């Protein structure tokens, strides 16, 4: 699996997730504005990965500031440019807050502030990947507890919450990877995830590279396979989790959660603590990004509807906490949000 | 709107539904085997339209029988070839049963048996379209009863149950057309309907031609819009309705029905009596067609997953009768299947 995000000699390299699985290529980023564009255009996507890219973008913004007298003003703009790239994933704000604190700390000290900021971005990346590994362990333990008599489980996941979404290993796919290595996984159902096909393109790419048995299904098929008894559990990632446990995640997640509830299939949300937003009381307060209509009206650059067709393109939906069986974080899996607070 | 199915001078003309909305073209059919192929390959689709095409196919089979001594044997093969084209829609069998009865009747009489059979196929087409018009009226009345205080309703539909699926007017789209003409319709949400995109391609084509306000949405979005309060009712067609009221319809229908139930949105099934199969006690007895994997793994001829990706492609699912608020038939709308029997 190629590196998802790395920084080398003044340049941020992002594996171009718009081109996968057909092409493995990198987009080179040398300015914070281009980092903001890459997030907006989904060169990089997935809440934790967006946070990491924004952290490096923040560093690039600092490095470009020639007049160190106006650094505060300049960095306010850098932060705003990056923050406004996508509204729903809270990790973006979280990472920028970390970087801002670091800048504050470094400014009062001797030494190379830029080098310190770059290290801080590296640390954010490393800590997200470490968090993923722990999420994987806690998730695998949770599955073992949930299915004590069952040898191997079939897991449905929606969108991509893998290495590509997080910088490495993955949240939902982290749980799946660990469960697979521990011999607990039978197979994965990967939802296609229209309109951007992150499931078909990215999750399948990761599962295939890892040798994990899987099948890709259309977004309207999970109910059928749940009714057939083929799915034991659902594990998804999250873009933001509100204080009451409501989960914003890729459009379609809510439908899967409702279906899972009907079939008594546990619905698990795997996310690092950086995805929890205790400033937002409930899912009603989470801004849902509407993306360009063309994403829905075209597939592979070709129109699928008659010209003049209207649509709406909400990129996320909110799953109410009552439908979530447990949250899997790097600190452990908890069945109630209360315990997190 | 171009004619969907017509017969002219020994040739069956089917509007090629694989090519819409990009191209309006007809496939010419001169043999029953080619009619069976056209049904299987979805040149024509939709339960009532399949029945009509099969009726004309049966006539073509008869017309090609040179040795009238072996007509019984020959027509058994014709029936088998047509019947095996697609397994789920019961209208196929229903139409072939009608044609077989007609052949039996005509064989004992003076006159041109072939001409009589062709007339019988014409009558099946006409009666299906008449049934659709009545379904439209009954459906509009049901909507008025269901939303007495509401001026205009927003209706979600899945797949295409329009003129293209029925020969003319439509079942679910028939209800929508009539409601629109009677000023009761605000707008339509048309599910995209992967893998074959019948919603995006065909329903949008029909709604656009009719000037009915609509938006196309991805299959994973209806839950979002239901939660937002944007959808007042769901109206879908059916490929087969079992004796207990369970409904086989395009894959994804079940998910919409479960979501509608959660949001207290009435879920209506519009279908002619030819779609009811009282020989099948429940949905468990309905054979679900699995179509070729390539339909899921490719869109517009391009692979969307890494090579080697597995999938399953169930073309239909079964919605249990408990989720159906009412069945809208040409004889009226009924809230309980018992009343139909």
PDB file of C-alpha atoms in Angstrom, chain A residues 14-276:
ATOM      1  CA  UNK A  14      -0.754  13.515  -1.230  1.00  0.00           C
ATOM      2  CA  UNK A  15      -1.699  10.228  -2.866  1.00  0.00           C
ATOM      3  CA  UNK A  16      -4.355  11.355  -5.353  1.00  0.00           C
ATOM      4  CA  UNK A  17      -7.509   9.630  -4.145  1.00  0.00           C
ATOM      5  CA  UNK A  18      -9.522  10.956  -7.079  1.00  0.00           C
ATOM      6  CA  UNK A  19      -7.475   8.773  -9.432  1.00  0.00           C
ATOM      7  CA  UNK A  20      -7.468   5.496  -7.476  1.00  0.00           C
ATOM      8  CA  UNK A  21      -7.698   2.618  -8.219  1.00  0.00           C
ATOM      9  CA  UNK A  22      -6.896   3.308 -11.878  1.00  0.00           C
ATOM     10  CA  UNK A  23      -3.818   5.417 -11.265  1.00  0.00           C
ATOM     11  CA  UNK A  24      -1.398   5.631  -8.355  1.00  0.00           C
ATOM     12  CA  UNK A  25      -0.043   9.161  -8.476  1.00  0.00           C
ATOM     13  CA  UNK A  26       0.811  11.969  -6.080  1.00  0.00           C
ATOM     14  CA  UNK A  27      -0.206  15.591  -5.975  1.00  0.00           C
ATOM     15  CA  UNK A  28       2.660  17.853  -4.835  1.00  0.00           C
ATOM     16  CA  UNK A  29       1.740  20.710  -2.565  1.00  0.00           C
ATOM     17  CA  UNK A  30       3.955  23.680  -1.771  1.00  0.00           C
ATOM     18  CA  UNK A  31       1.483  26.282  -0.460  1.00  0.00           C
ATOM     19  CA  UNK A  32      -1.293  26.312   2.103  1.00  0.00           C
ATOM     20  CA  UNK A  33      -3.761  27.479  -0.539  1.00  0.00           C
ATOM     21  CA  UNK A  34      -3.025  24.448  -2.648  1.00  0.00           C
ATOM     22  CA  UNK A  35      -3.455  22.269   0.448  1.00  0.00           C
ATOM     23  CA  UNK A  36      -6.897  23.849   0.967  1.00  0.00           C
ATOM     24  CA  UNK A  37      -7.733  23.156  -2.671  1.00  0.00           C
ATOM     25  CA  UNK A  38      -6.586  19.507  -2.334  1.00  0.00           C
ATOM     26  CA  UNK A  39      -8.896  19.029   0.652  1.00  0.00           C
ATOM     27  CA  UNK A  40     -11.819  20.705  -1.097  1.00  0.00           C
ATOM     28  CA  UNK A  41     -11.314  18.750  -4.306  1.00  0.00           C
ATOM     29  CA  UNK A  42     -10.907  15.493  -2.371  1.00  0.00           C
ATOM     30  CA  UNK A  43      -7.361  14.687  -3.472  1.00  0.00           C
ATOM     31  CA  UNK A  44      -7.254  13.754   0.217  1.00  0.00           C
ATOM     32  CA  UNK A  45     -10.441  12.885   2.129  1.00  0.00           C
ATOM     33  CA  UNK A  46     -11.503  11.167   5.318  1.00  0.00           C
ATOM     34  CA  UNK A  47     -11.716  13.153   8.528  1.00  0.00           C
ATOM     35  CA  UNK A  48      -8.346  12.223  10.122  1.00  0.00           C
ATOM     36  CA  UNK A  49      -6.460  12.495   6.811  1.00  0.00           C
ATOM     37  CA  UNK A  50      -7.971  15.934   6.215  1.00  0.00           C
ATOM     38  CA  UNK A  51      -6.691  16.960   9.647  1.00  0.00           C
ATOM     39  CA  UNK A  52      -3.180  15.758   8.861  1.00  0.00           C
ATOM     40  CA  UNK A  53      -3.119  17.480   5.473  1.00  0.00           C
ATOM     41  CA  UNK A  54      -4.349  20.694   7.080  1.00  0.00           C
ATOM     42  CA  UNK A  55      -1.577  20.519   9.698  1.00  0.00           C
ATOM     43  CA  UNK A  56       1.065  20.340   6.957  1.00  0.00           C
ATOM     44  CA  UNK A  57      -0.792  23.061   5.077  1.00  0.00           C
ATOM     45  CA  UNK A  58      -0.564  25.240   8.157  1.00  0.00           C
ATOM     46  CA  UNK A  59       3.180  24.674   8.286  1.00  0.00           C
ATOM     47  CA  UNK A  60       3.486  25.550   4.575  1.00  0.00           C
ATOM     48  CA  UNK A  61       1.575  28.754   5.295  1.00  0.00           C
ATOM     49  CA  UNK A  62       4.003  29.645   8.048  1.00  0.00           C
ATOM     50  CA  UNK A  63       7.072  28.810   5.961  1.00  0.00           C
ATOM     51  CA  UNK A  64       5.852  31.181   3.224  1.00  0.00           C
ATOM     52  CA  UNK A  65       5.544  34.132   5.608  1.00  0.00           C
ATOM     53  CA  UNK A  66       8.495  36.367   4.770  1.00  0.00           C
ATOM     54  CA  UNK A  67       7.631  39.250   7.070  1.00  0.00           C
ATOM     55  CA  UNK A  68       7.822  37.722  10.518  1.00  0.00           C
ATOM     56  CA  UNK A  69       6.412  40.948  11.958  1.00  0.00           C
ATOM     57  CA  UNK A  70       2.954  40.234  10.521  1.00  0.00           C
ATOM     58  CA  UNK A  71       2.976  36.530  11.297  1.00  0.00           C
ATOM     59  CA  UNK A  72      -0.164  36.609  13.454  1.00  0.00           C
ATOM     60  CA  UNK A  73      -2.250  38.327  10.822  1.00  0.00           C
ATOM     61  CA  UNK A  74      -0.860  36.043   8.122  1.00  0.00           C
ATOM     62  CA  UNK A  75      -1.501  32.857  10.096  1.00  0.00           C
ATOM     63  CA  UNK A  76      -5.079  33.916  10.810  1.00  0.00           C
ATOM     64  CA  UNK A  77      -5.627  33.986   7.054  1.00  0.00           C
ATOM     65  CA  UNK A  78      -3.851  30.651   6.592  1.00  0.00           C
ATOM     66  CA  UNK A  79      -6.092  29.089   9.215  1.00  0.00           C
ATOM     67  CA  UNK A  80      -9.220  30.567   7.621  1.00  0.00           C
ATOM     68  CA  UNK A  81      -8.257  29.361   4.138  1.00  0.00           C
ATOM     69  CA  UNK A  82      -7.719  25.836   5.393  1.00  0.00           C
ATOM     70  CA  UNK A  83     -10.705  25.767   7.737  1.00  0.00           C
ATOM     71  CA  UNK A  84     -13.135  26.851   5.031  1.00  0.00           C
ATOM     72  CA  UNK A  85     -12.116  24.044   2.671  1.00  0.00           C
ATOM     73  CA  UNK A  86     -14.658  21.558   4.060  1.00  0.00           C
ATOM     74  CA  UNK A  87     -17.188  22.174   6.841  1.00  0.00           C
ATOM     75  CA  UNK A  88     -18.265  18.807   8.261  1.00  0.00           C
ATOM     76  CA  UNK A  89     -15.173  16.917   9.457  1.00  0.00           C
ATOM     77  CA  UNK A  90     -14.195  18.355  12.829  1.00  0.00           C
ATOM     78  CA  UNK A  91     -10.656  16.945  12.649  1.00  0.00           C
ATOM     79  CA  UNK A  92      -9.774  19.818  10.355  1.00  0.00           C
ATOM     80  CA  UNK A  93     -10.463  22.366  13.103  1.00  0.00           C
ATOM     81  CA  UNK A  94      -8.944  20.088  15.718  1.00  0.00           C
ATOM     82  CA  UNK A  95      -5.643  19.829  13.819  1.00  0.00           C
ATOM     83  CA  UNK A  96      -5.511  23.574  13.156  1.00  0.00           C
ATOM     84  CA  UNK A  97      -6.133  24.250  16.869  1.00  0.00           C
ATOM     85  CA  UNK A  98      -3.200  21.957  17.740  1.00  0.00           C
ATOM     86  CA  UNK A  99      -0.954  23.734  15.244  1.00  0.00           C
ATOM     87  CA  UNK A 100      -1.998  27.161  16.485  1.00  0.00           C
ATOM     88  CA  UNK A 101      -1.243  26.213  20.089  1.00  0.00           C
ATOM     89  CA  UNK A 102       2.139  24.912  18.963  1.00  0.00           C
ATOM     90  CA  UNK A 103       2.904  28.138  17.134  1.00  0.00           C
ATOM     91  CA  UNK A 104       2.010  30.109  20.262  1.00  0.00           C
ATOM     92  CA  UNK A 105       4.283  27.917  22.366  1.00  0.00           C
ATOM     93  CA  UNK A 106       7.182  28.048  19.894  1.00  0.00           C
ATOM     94  CA  UNK A 107       6.947  31.807  19.384  1.00  0.00           C
ATOM     95  CA  UNK A 108       7.901  32.462  22.979  1.00  0.00           C
ATOM     96  CA  UNK A 109      11.017  30.279  22.721  1.00  0.00           C
ATOM     97  CA  UNK A 110      14.464  30.215  21.178  1.00  0.00           C
ATOM     98  CA  UNK A 111      15.017  28.066  18.096  1.00  0.00           C
ATOM     99  CA  UNK A 112      13.539  27.420  14.680  1.00  0.00           C
ATOM    100  CA  UNK A 113       9.772  27.940  14.885  1.00  0.00           C
ATOM    101  CA  UNK A 114       9.236  26.529  11.385  1.00  0.00           C
ATOM    102  CA  UNK A 115      11.085  23.301  12.175  1.00  0.00           C
ATOM    103  CA  UNK A 116       9.046  23.021  15.370  1.00  0.00           C
ATOM    104  CA  UNK A 117       5.782  23.438  13.480  1.00  0.00           C
ATOM    105  CA  UNK A 118       6.756  20.802  10.944  1.00  0.00           C
ATOM    106  CA  UNK A 119       7.529  18.411  13.778  1.00  0.00           C
ATOM    107  CA  UNK A 120       4.114  19.154  15.271  1.00  0.00           C
ATOM    108  CA  UNK A 121       2.456  18.220  11.962  1.00  0.00           C
ATOM    109  CA  UNK A 122       4.520  15.009  11.874  1.00  0.00           C
ATOM    110  CA  UNK A 123       3.360  14.246  15.417  1.00  0.00           C
ATOM    111  CA  UNK A 124      -0.291  14.735  14.458  1.00  0.00           C
ATOM    112  CA  UNK A 125       0.156  12.248  11.637  1.00  0.00           C
ATOM    113  CA  UNK A 126       1.955   9.732  13.848  1.00  0.00           C
ATOM    114  CA  UNK A 127      -0.524  10.050  16.682  1.00  0.00           C
ATOM    115  CA  UNK A 128      -3.489   9.522  14.319  1.00  0.00           C
ATOM    116  CA  UNK A 129      -1.930   6.347  12.979  1.00  0.00           C
ATOM    117  CA  UNK A 130      -1.148   5.135  16.505  1.00  0.00           C
ATOM    118  CA  UNK A 131      -4.744   5.905  17.482  1.00  0.00           C
ATOM    119  CA  UNK A 132      -5.900   3.795  14.517  1.00  0.00           C
ATOM    120  CA  UNK A 133      -3.820   0.830  15.650  1.00  0.00           C
ATOM    121  CA  UNK A 134      -5.389   1.029  19.100  1.00  0.00           C
ATOM    122  CA  UNK A 135      -8.852   1.438  17.590  1.00  0.00           C
ATOM    123  CA  UNK A 136      -8.153  -1.758  15.669  1.00  0.00           C
ATOM    124  CA  UNK A 137      -7.250  -3.636  18.854  1.00  0.00           C
ATOM    125  CA  UNK A 138     -10.215  -2.340  20.833  1.00  0.00           C
ATOM    126  CA  UNK A 139     -12.541  -3.032  17.919  1.00  0.00           C
ATOM    127  CA  UNK A 140     -11.337  -6.595  17.500  1.00  0.00           C
ATOM    128  CA  UNK A 141     -11.828  -7.171  21.246  1.00  0.00           C
ATOM    129  CA  UNK A 142     -15.340  -5.719  21.007  1.00  0.00           C
ATOM    130  CA  UNK A 143     -16.173  -8.071  18.131  1.00  0.00           C
ATOM    131  CA  UNK A 144     -14.898 -11.022  20.158  1.00  0.00           C
ATOM    132  CA  UNK A 145     -17.112  -9.965  23.066  1.00  0.00           C
ATOM    133  CA  UNK A 146     -20.111  -9.360  20.817  1.00  0.00           C
ATOM    134  CA  UNK A 147     -19.850 -12.705  19.012  1.00  0.00           C
ATOM    135  CA  UNK A 148     -18.366 -15.026  21.629  1.00  0.00           C
ATOM    136  CA  UNK A 149     -19.669 -18.259  20.099  1.00  0.00           C
ATOM    137  CA  UNK A 150     -19.146 -17.235  16.517  1.00  0.00           C
ATOM    138  CA  UNK A 151     -15.875 -18.093  14.889  1.00  0.00           C
ATOM    139  CA  UNK A 152     -15.774 -15.592  12.040  1.00  0.00           C
ATOM    140  CA  UNK A 153     -17.856 -12.535  11.305  1.00  0.00           C
ATOM    141  CA  UNK A 154     -19.038 -10.751   8.167  1.00  0.00           C
ATOM    142  CA  UNK A 155     -18.758  -6.988   8.428  1.00  0.00           C
ATOM    143  CA  UNK A 156     -20.401  -4.318   6.315  1.00  0.00           C
ATOM    144  CA  UNK A 157     -18.671  -0.961   5.952  1.00  0.00           C
ATOM    145  CA  UNK A 158     -19.769   2.188   4.174  1.00  0.00           C
ATOM    146  CA  UNK A 159     -17.509   4.640   2.312  1.00  0.00           C
ATOM    147  CA  UNK A 160     -13.786   4.446   3.100  1.00  0.00           C
ATOM    148  CA  UNK A 161     -12.513   4.736   6.648  1.00  0.00           C
ATOM    149  CA  UNK A 162      -9.208   3.064   5.885  1.00  0.00           C
ATOM    150  CA  UNK A 163      -5.562   4.017   5.618  1.00  0.00           C
ATOM    151  CA  UNK A 164      -6.519   6.388   2.831  1.00  0.00           C
ATOM    152  CA  UNK A 165      -8.886   8.262   5.133  1.00  0.00           C
ATOM    153  CA  UNK A 166      -6.549   8.456   8.096  1.00  0.00           C
ATOM    154  CA  UNK A 167      -2.944   8.471   6.922  1.00  0.00           C
ATOM    155  CA  UNK A 168      -2.476   4.782   7.746  1.00  0.00           C
ATOM    156  CA  UNK A 169      -4.247   1.611   8.994  1.00  0.00           C
ATOM    157  CA  UNK A 170      -7.720   3.154   9.261  1.00  0.00           C
ATOM    158  CA  UNK A 171     -10.563   3.443  11.738  1.00  0.00           C
ATOM    159  CA  UNK A 172     -13.379   1.177  10.514  1.00  0.00           C
ATOM    160  CA  UNK A 173     -10.908  -0.598   8.208  1.00  0.00           C
ATOM    161  CA  UNK A 174      -8.435  -0.628  11.098  1.00  0.00           C
ATOM    162  CA  UNK A 175     -10.912  -2.745  13.063  1.00  0.00           C
ATOM    163  CA  UNK A 176     -11.417  -4.923   9.994  1.00  0.00           C
ATOM    164  CA  UNK A 177      -7.642  -5.276   9.427  1.00  0.00           C
ATOM    165  CA  UNK A 178      -6.991  -6.270  13.034  1.00  0.00           C
ATOM    166  CA  UNK A 179      -9.958  -8.656  13.103  1.00  0.00           C
ATOM    167  CA  UNK A 180      -8.649 -10.254   9.897  1.00  0.00           C
ATOM    168  CA  UNK A 181      -5.123 -10.700  11.293  1.00  0.00           C
ATOM    169  CA  UNK A 182      -6.579 -12.255  14.415  1.00  0.00           C
ATOM    170  CA  UNK A 183      -8.546 -14.756  12.308  1.00  0.00           C
ATOM    171  CA  UNK A 184     -11.958 -13.406  13.301  1.00  0.00           C
ATOM    172  CA  UNK A 185     -13.057 -12.086   9.924  1.00  0.00           C
ATOM    173  CA  UNK A 186     -14.985 -14.074   7.351  1.00  0.00           C
ATOM    174  CA  UNK A 187     -15.464 -11.309   4.796  1.00  0.00           C
ATOM    175  CA  UNK A 188     -16.304  -7.664   4.216  1.00  0.00           C
ATOM    176  CA  UNK A 189     -19.259  -6.138   2.400  1.00  0.00           C
ATOM    177  CA  UNK A 190     -18.077  -2.806   0.996  1.00  0.00           C
ATOM    178  CA  UNK A 191     -20.821  -0.337   0.033  1.00  0.00           C
ATOM    179  CA  UNK A 192     -20.119   1.335  -3.320  1.00  0.00           C
ATOM    180  CA  UNK A 193     -20.824   4.809  -1.859  1.00  0.00           C
ATOM    181  CA  UNK A 194     -22.229   7.036  -4.551  1.00  0.00           C
ATOM    182  CA  UNK A 195     -21.677   9.678  -5.708  1.00  0.00           C
ATOM    183  CA  UNK A 196     -17.871   9.608  -5.331  1.00  0.00           C
ATOM    184  CA  UNK A 197     -17.588   5.800  -5.126  1.00  0.00           C
ATOM    185  CA  UNK A 198     -15.152   5.818  -2.211  1.00  0.00           C
ATOM    186  CA  UNK A 199     -16.253   2.300  -1.291  1.00  0.00           C
ATOM    187  CA  UNK A 200     -15.850   0.873  -4.781  1.00  0.00           C
ATOM    188  CA  UNK A 201     -12.635   2.721  -5.536  1.00  0.00           C
ATOM    189  CA  UNK A 202     -10.814   3.093  -2.227  1.00  0.00           C
ATOM    190  CA  UNK A 203     -12.088   0.498   0.238  1.00  0.00           C
ATOM    191  CA  UNK A 204     -11.876  -2.224  -2.415  1.00  0.00           C
ATOM    192  CA  UNK A 205      -8.358  -1.049  -3.263  1.00  0.00           C
ATOM    193  CA  UNK A 206      -7.258  -1.354   0.357  1.00  0.00           C
ATOM    194  CA  UNK A 207      -8.984  -4.685   0.997  1.00  0.00           C
ATOM    195  CA  UNK A 208      -7.614  -6.124  -2.222  1.00  0.00           C
ATOM    196  CA  UNK A 209      -4.055  -5.030  -1.386  1.00  0.00           C
ATOM    197  CA  UNK A 210      -4.415  -6.550   2.064  1.00  0.00           C
ATOM    198  CA  UNK A 211      -5.770  -9.882   0.779  1.00  0.00           C
ATOM    199  CA  UNK A 212      -8.934  -9.550   2.858  1.00  0.00           C
ATOM    200  CA  UNK A 213     -11.929 -11.376   1.324  1.00  0.00           C
ATOM    201  CA  UNK A 214     -14.613  -8.900   0.324  1.00  0.00           C
ATOM    202  CA  UNK A 215     -17.407  -8.133  -2.035  1.00  0.00           C
ATOM    203  CA  UNK A 216     -18.481  -4.740  -3.257  1.00  0.00           C
ATOM    204  CA  UNK A 217     -22.214  -4.093  -3.293  1.00  0.00           C
ATOM    205  CA  UNK A 218     -24.386  -1.217  -4.485  1.00  0.00           C
ATOM    206  CA  UNK A 219     -25.641   1.142  -1.776  1.00  0.00           C
ATOM    207  CA  UNK A 220     -29.183  -0.135  -2.180  1.00  0.00           C
ATOM    208  CA  UNK A 221     -28.272  -3.781  -1.514  1.00  0.00           C
ATOM    209  CA  UNK A 222     -27.264  -3.899   2.162  1.00  0.00           C
ATOM    210  CA  UNK A 223     -30.875  -4.363   3.299  1.00  0.00           C
ATOM    211  CA  UNK A 224     -31.149  -7.421   1.062  1.00  0.00           C
ATOM    212  CA  UNK A 225     -28.018  -9.037   2.483  1.00  0.00           C
ATOM    213  CA  UNK A 226     -28.972  -8.163   6.072  1.00  0.00           C
ATOM    214  CA  UNK A 227     -32.347  -9.806   5.510  1.00  0.00           C
ATOM    215  CA  UNK A 228     -30.544 -12.873   4.125  1.00  0.00           C
ATOM    216  CA  UNK A 229     -28.514 -13.074   7.332  1.00  0.00           C
ATOM    217  CA  UNK A 230     -25.196 -12.480   5.591  1.00  0.00           C
ATOM    218  CA  UNK A 231     -24.068  -9.507   7.681  1.00  0.00           C
ATOM    219  CA  UNK A 232     -23.124  -9.847  11.364  1.00  0.00           C
ATOM    220  CA  UNK A 233     -22.011  -6.308  12.175  1.00  0.00           C
ATOM    221  CA  UNK A 234     -21.604  -2.871  10.653  1.00  0.00           C
ATOM    222  CA  UNK A 235     -18.460  -0.812  11.284  1.00  0.00           C
ATOM    223  CA  UNK A 236     -18.163   2.719   9.907  1.00  0.00           C
ATOM    224  CA  UNK A 237     -15.947   5.737  10.504  1.00  0.00           C
ATOM    225  CA  UNK A 238     -17.122   9.243  11.382  1.00  0.00           C
ATOM    226  CA  UNK A 239     -16.526  12.816  10.282  1.00  0.00           C
ATOM    227  CA  UNK A 240     -17.823  14.339  13.489  1.00  0.00           C
ATOM    228  CA  UNK A 241     -19.418  12.973  16.639  1.00  0.00           C
ATOM    229  CA  UNK A 242     -21.516  15.434  18.649  1.00  0.00           C
ATOM    230  CA  UNK A 243     -21.640  15.572  22.440  1.00  0.00           C
ATOM    231  CA  UNK A 244     -24.789  13.436  22.573  1.00  0.00           C
ATOM    232  CA  UNK A 245     -23.205  10.770  20.375  1.00  0.00           C
ATOM    233  CA  UNK A 246     -24.919  11.664  17.083  1.00  0.00           C
ATOM    234  CA  UNK A 247     -22.603  10.753  14.216  1.00  0.00           C
ATOM    235  CA  UNK A 248     -22.038  12.697  11.011  1.00  0.00           C
ATOM    236  CA  UNK A 249     -20.592  10.390   8.386  1.00  0.00           C
ATOM    237  CA  UNK A 250     -20.728   9.844   4.620  1.00  0.00           C
ATOM    238  CA  UNK A 251     -24.194  10.118   3.080  1.00  0.00           C
ATOM    239  CA  UNK A 252     -25.944   6.750   3.312  1.00  0.00           C
ATOM    240  CA  UNK A 253     -24.585   5.855   6.750  1.00  0.00           C
ATOM    241  CA  UNK A 254     -27.920   6.727   8.356  1.00  0.00           C
ATOM    242  CA  UNK A 255     -29.787   4.329   6.049  1.00  0.00           C
ATOM    243  CA  UNK A 256     -27.397   1.508   6.926  1.00  0.00           C
ATOM    244  CA  UNK A 257     -27.851   2.257  10.642  1.00  0.00           C
ATOM    245  CA  UNK A 258     -31.656   2.138  10.381  1.00  0.00           C
ATOM    246  CA  UNK A 259     -31.486  -1.146   8.458  1.00  0.00           C
ATOM    247  CA  UNK A 260     -29.038  -2.609  10.975  1.00  0.00           C
ATOM    248  CA  UNK A 261     -31.397  -1.683  13.835  1.00  0.00           C
ATOM    249  CA  UNK A 262     -34.283  -3.455  12.114  1.00  0.00           C
ATOM    250  CA  UNK A 263     -32.193  -6.616  11.794  1.00  0.00           C
ATOM    251  CA  UNK A 264     -30.642  -6.444  15.281  1.00  0.00           C
ATOM    252  CA  UNK A 265     -27.211  -6.104  13.735  1.00  0.00           C
ATOM    253  CA  UNK A 266     -24.804  -4.079  15.912  1.00  0.00           C
ATOM    254  CA  UNK A 267     -23.788  -0.782  14.342  1.00  0.00           C
ATOM    255  CA  UNK A 268     -20.315   0.321  15.481  1.00  0.00           C
ATOM    256  CA  UNK A 269     -18.636   3.683  14.908  1.00  0.00           C
ATOM    257  CA  UNK A 270     -14.816   3.654  14.898  1.00  0.00           C
ATOM    258  CA  UNK A 271     -13.191   7.069  15.335  1.00  0.00           C
ATOM    259  CA  UNK A 272     -10.274   8.709  17.143  1.00  0.00           C
ATOM    260  CA  UNK A 273     -11.009  11.211  19.898  1.00  0.00           C
ATOM    261  CA  UNK A 274     -10.041  13.976  17.450  1.00  0.00           C
ATOM    262  CA  UNK A 275     -13.387  13.300  15.740  1.00  0.00           C
ATOM    263  CA  UNK A 276     -15.429  14.004  18.873  1.00  0.00           C
TER     264      UNK A 276
END
